């Protein structure tokens, strides 16, 4: 069976579930804030990051959370579709590897952990599935054992911005294995950044030397 495009049903390119036209429609991240990856007219530091330093050194994304990519990411979560996770992971790896200048100041990649209850419900952690092709492409180790989500939180997407920080506070626990390491945190989408900020802050308190954030998509403000 030839691969079918997940977006338009057309013929997939090179056995992949996306066609050439839909791949070309994917909204690549252009000039952006070097700290939080929000789009800017020219690369620099956005107003929010100037006023509020974040617990991670930099964030970057392969794409903007816009059509047609946003629909693929939504379908990834509700309900979980592992084949989509693999496709998005490959697209994310292509997008990021094209941006990166090696050597990267990173020792290990950590997907944002999912709570055990949510993992059972969904069947997989989308951040981990997205991270796999990127780890292969960058030849970096992936660690899924030194961090866990100890609190099942309400999805951030359903909350107003001012409640998001409180919702995620204390949600993560990490082991001493993160101490002395330069870490790249991987997640699917960043909106306000409260989730990755809380995770990064937890890692820094446990002795991580630095935290960088790698995303599939950034929601433009
Ligand atoms: Zn298509
Ligand atoms: Zn910023």
JSON list of C-alpha atoms in Angstrom, two decimals, residues 18-111:
[
{"chain": "A", "resi": 18, "resn": "UNK", "atom": "CA", "xyz": [2.53, 13.44, 3.90]},
{"chain": "A", "resi": 19, "resn": "UNK", "atom": "CA", "xyz": [2.55, 14.64, 0.27]},
{"chain": "A", "resi": 20, "resn": "UNK", "atom": "CA", "xyz": [4.97, 17.16, -1.26]},
{"chain": "A", "resi": 21, "resn": "UNK", "atom": "CA", "xyz": [2.38, 19.96, -1.37]},
{"chain": "A", "resi": 22, "resn": "UNK", "atom": "CA", "xyz": [1.31, 19.56, 2.27]},
{"chain": "A", "resi": 23, "resn": "UNK", "atom": "CA", "xyz": [4.94, 19.25, 3.40]},
{"chain": "A", "resi": 24, "resn": "UNK", "atom": "CA", "xyz": [5.65, 22.55, 1.64]},
{"chain": "A", "resi": 25, "resn": "UNK", "atom": "CA", "xyz": [2.66, 24.15, 3.39]},
{"chain": "A", "resi": 26, "resn": "UNK", "atom": "CA", "xyz": [4.11, 23.40, 6.85]},
{"chain": "A", "resi": 27, "resn": "UNK", "atom": "CA", "xyz": [4.77, 26.74, 8.58]},
{"chain": "A", "resi": 28, "resn": "UNK", "atom": "CA", "xyz": [8.50, 26.78, 9.41]},
{"chain": "A", "resi": 29, "resn": "UNK", "atom": "CA", "xyz": [9.58, 28.98, 12.33]},
{"chain": "A", "resi": 30, "resn": "UNK", "atom": "CA", "xyz": [11.05, 32.18, 10.93]},
{"chain": "A", "resi": 31, "resn": "UNK", "atom": "CA", "xyz": [12.82, 34.96, 12.89]},
{"chain": "A", "resi": 32, "resn": "UNK", "atom": "CA", "xyz": [12.02, 34.43, 16.57]},
{"chain": "A", "resi": 33, "resn": "UNK", "atom": "CA", "xyz": [12.91, 35.24, 20.17]},
{"chain": "A", "resi": 34, "resn": "UNK", "atom": "CA", "xyz": [16.08, 33.30, 20.97]},
{"chain": "A", "resi": 35, "resn": "UNK", "atom": "CA", "xyz": [14.79, 32.50, 24.44]},
{"chain": "A", "resi": 36, "resn": "UNK", "atom": "CA", "xyz": [11.13, 31.54, 23.92]},
{"chain": "A", "resi": 37, "resn": "UNK", "atom": "CA", "xyz": [10.89, 31.06, 20.12]},
{"chain": "A", "resi": 38, "resn": "UNK", "atom": "CA", "xyz": [7.94, 33.44, 19.73]},
{"chain": "A", "resi": 39, "resn": "UNK", "atom": "CA", "xyz": [7.96, 34.90, 16.18]},
{"chain": "A", "resi": 40, "resn": "UNK", "atom": "CA", "xyz": [9.51, 38.39, 15.93]},
{"chain": "A", "resi": 41, "resn": "UNK", "atom": "CA", "xyz": [10.11, 40.72, 12.96]},
{"chain": "A", "resi": 42, "resn": "UNK", "atom": "CA", "xyz": [13.83, 40.00, 13.43]},
{"chain": "A", "resi": 43, "resn": "UNK", "atom": "CA", "xyz": [15.69, 37.52, 15.64]},
{"chain": "A", "resi": 44, "resn": "UNK", "atom": "CA", "xyz": [16.31, 38.89, 19.15]},
{"chain": "A", "resi": 45, "resn": "UNK", "atom": "CA", "xyz": [14.75, 38.85, 22.60]},
{"chain": "A", "resi": 46, "resn": "UNK", "atom": "CA", "xyz": [11.02, 39.48, 23.01]},
{"chain": "A", "resi": 47, "resn": "UNK", "atom": "CA", "xyz": [9.59, 41.94, 25.55]},
{"chain": "A", "resi": 48, "resn": "UNK", "atom": "CA", "xyz": [8.40, 39.23, 27.94]},
{"chain": "A", "resi": 49, "resn": "UNK", "atom": "CA", "xyz": [11.79, 37.48, 28.03]},
{"chain": "A", "resi": 50, "resn": "UNK", "atom": "CA", "xyz": [13.52, 40.85, 28.58]},
{"chain": "A", "resi": 51, "resn": "UNK", "atom": "CA", "xyz": [11.39, 41.46, 31.67]},
{"chain": "A", "resi": 52, "resn": "UNK", "atom": "CA", "xyz": [11.19, 37.88, 32.95]},
{"chain": "A", "resi": 53, "resn": "UNK", "atom": "CA", "xyz": [14.27, 35.71, 32.51]},
{"chain": "A", "resi": 54, "resn": "UNK", "atom": "CA", "xyz": [13.35, 32.04, 32.07]},
{"chain": "A", "resi": 55, "resn": "UNK", "atom": "CA", "xyz": [14.93, 28.96, 33.66]},
{"chain": "A", "resi": 56, "resn": "UNK", "atom": "CA", "xyz": [16.07, 27.71, 30.25]},
{"chain": "A", "resi": 57, "resn": "UNK", "atom": "CA", "xyz": [18.79, 29.26, 28.11]},
{"chain": "A", "resi": 58, "resn": "UNK", "atom": "CA", "xyz": [16.98, 29.03, 24.80]},
{"chain": "A", "resi": 59, "resn": "UNK", "atom": "CA", "xyz": [13.98, 27.51, 23.07]},
{"chain": "A", "resi": 60, "resn": "UNK", "atom": "CA", "xyz": [13.55, 26.74, 19.42]},
{"chain": "A", "resi": 61, "resn": "UNK", "atom": "CA", "xyz": [10.83, 25.11, 17.35]},
{"chain": "A", "resi": 62, "resn": "UNK", "atom": "CA", "xyz": [10.72, 23.40, 13.99]},
{"chain": "A", "resi": 63, "resn": "UNK", "atom": "CA", "xyz": [7.36, 24.95, 13.12]},
{"chain": "A", "resi": 64, "resn": "UNK", "atom": "CA", "xyz": [4.73, 27.50, 14.04]},
{"chain": "A", "resi": 65, "resn": "UNK", "atom": "CA", "xyz": [1.54, 26.07, 15.50]},
{"chain": "A", "resi": 66, "resn": "UNK", "atom": "CA", "xyz": [-0.55, 27.01, 12.49]},
{"chain": "A", "resi": 67, "resn": "UNK", "atom": "CA", "xyz": [-2.43, 25.20, 9.71]},
{"chain": "A", "resi": 68, "resn": "UNK", "atom": "CA", "xyz": [-1.92, 22.60, 8.43]},
{"chain": "A", "resi": 69, "resn": "UNK", "atom": "CA", "xyz": [0.47, 21.43, 11.18]},
{"chain": "A", "resi": 70, "resn": "UNK", "atom": "CA", "xyz": [-1.79, 22.29, 14.15]},
{"chain": "A", "resi": 71, "resn": "UNK", "atom": "CA", "xyz": [-4.45, 19.78, 13.06]},
{"chain": "A", "resi": 72, "resn": "UNK", "atom": "CA", "xyz": [-1.86, 16.99, 12.97]},
{"chain": "A", "resi": 73, "resn": "UNK", "atom": "CA", "xyz": [-0.72, 17.84, 16.51]},
{"chain": "A", "resi": 74, "resn": "UNK", "atom": "CA", "xyz": [-4.31, 17.95, 17.76]},
{"chain": "A", "resi": 75, "resn": "UNK", "atom": "CA", "xyz": [-5.01, 14.55, 16.27]},
{"chain": "A", "resi": 76, "resn": "UNK", "atom": "CA", "xyz": [-1.88, 13.24, 17.95]},
{"chain": "A", "resi": 77, "resn": "UNK", "atom": "CA", "xyz": [-3.40, 13.87, 21.35]},
{"chain": "A", "resi": 78, "resn": "UNK", "atom": "CA", "xyz": [-7.09, 13.20, 20.94]},
{"chain": "A", "resi": 79, "resn": "UNK", "atom": "CA", "xyz": [-7.04, 10.25, 20.56]},
{"chain": "A", "resi": 80, "resn": "UNK", "atom": "CA", "xyz": [-3.41, 9.20, 20.41]},
{"chain": "A", "resi": 81, "resn": "UNK", "atom": "CA", "xyz": [-2.14, 7.99, 17.06]},
{"chain": "A", "resi": 82, "resn": "UNK", "atom": "CA", "xyz": [1.37, 6.60, 17.17]},
{"chain": "A", "resi": 83, "resn": "UNK", "atom": "CA", "xyz": [1.80, 6.72, 13.38]},
{"chain": "A", "resi": 84, "resn": "UNK", "atom": "CA", "xyz": [1.18, 10.49, 13.47]},
{"chain": "A", "resi": 85, "resn": "UNK", "atom": "CA", "xyz": [3.69, 10.85, 16.31]},
{"chain": "A", "resi": 86, "resn": "UNK", "atom": "CA", "xyz": [6.33, 9.17, 14.13]},
{"chain": "A", "resi": 87, "resn": "UNK", "atom": "CA", "xyz": [5.53, 11.38, 11.15]},
{"chain": "A", "resi": 88, "resn": "UNK", "atom": "CA", "xyz": [5.65, 14.55, 13.25]},
{"chain": "A", "resi": 89, "resn": "UNK", "atom": "CA", "xyz": [8.89, 13.39, 14.87]},
{"chain": "A", "resi": 90, "resn": "UNK", "atom": "CA", "xyz": [10.53, 13.01, 11.47]},
{"chain": "A", "resi": 91, "resn": "UNK", "atom": "CA", "xyz": [9.30, 16.44, 10.34]},
{"chain": "A", "resi": 92, "resn": "UNK", "atom": "CA", "xyz": [10.47, 18.00, 13.62]},
{"chain": "A", "resi": 93, "resn": "UNK", "atom": "CA", "xyz": [13.90, 16.39, 13.25]},
{"chain": "A", "resi": 94, "resn": "UNK", "atom": "CA", "xyz": [14.24, 17.70, 9.68]},
{"chain": "A", "resi": 95, "resn": "UNK", "atom": "CA", "xyz": [13.18, 21.20, 10.71]},
{"chain": "A", "resi": 96, "resn": "UNK", "atom": "CA", "xyz": [15.46, 21.41, 13.72]},
{"chain": "A", "resi": 97, "resn": "UNK", "atom": "CA", "xyz": [18.50, 19.68, 12.25]},
{"chain": "A", "resi": 98, "resn": "UNK", "atom": "CA", "xyz": [18.41, 22.25, 9.43]},
{"chain": "A", "resi": 99, "resn": "UNK", "atom": "CA", "xyz": [18.59, 25.06, 12.04]},
{"chain": "A", "resi": 100, "resn": "UNK", "atom": "CA", "xyz": [21.25, 23.62, 14.32]},
{"chain": "A", "resi": 101, "resn": "UNK", "atom": "CA", "xyz": [24.91, 24.40, 14.13]},
{"chain": "A", "resi": 102, "resn": "UNK", "atom": "CA", "xyz": [26.97, 21.61, 15.68]},
{"chain": "A", "resi": 103, "resn": "UNK", "atom": "CA", "xyz": [28.47, 20.93, 18.16]},
{"chain": "A", "resi": 104, "resn": "UNK", "atom": "CA", "xyz": [25.43, 21.45, 20.39]},
{"chain": "A", "resi": 105, "resn": "UNK", "atom": "CA", "xyz": [25.95, 22.22, 24.07]},
{"chain": "A", "resi": 106, "resn": "UNK", "atom": "CA", "xyz": [23.79, 19.27, 25.08]},
{"chain": "A", "resi": 107, "resn": "UNK", "atom": "CA", "xyz": [24.65, 15.96, 26.78]},
{"chain": "A", "resi": 108, "resn": "UNK", "atom": "CA", "xyz": [21.23, 14.35, 26.91]},
{"chain": "A", "resi": 109, "resn": "UNK", "atom": "CA", "xyz": [17.65, 14.80, 25.66]},
{"chain": "A", "resi": 110, "resn": "UNK", "atom": "CA", "xyz": [14.69, 14.58, 28.05]},
{"chain": "A", "resi": 111, "resn": "UNK", "atom": "CA", "xyz": [11.10, 14.43, 26.75]}
]
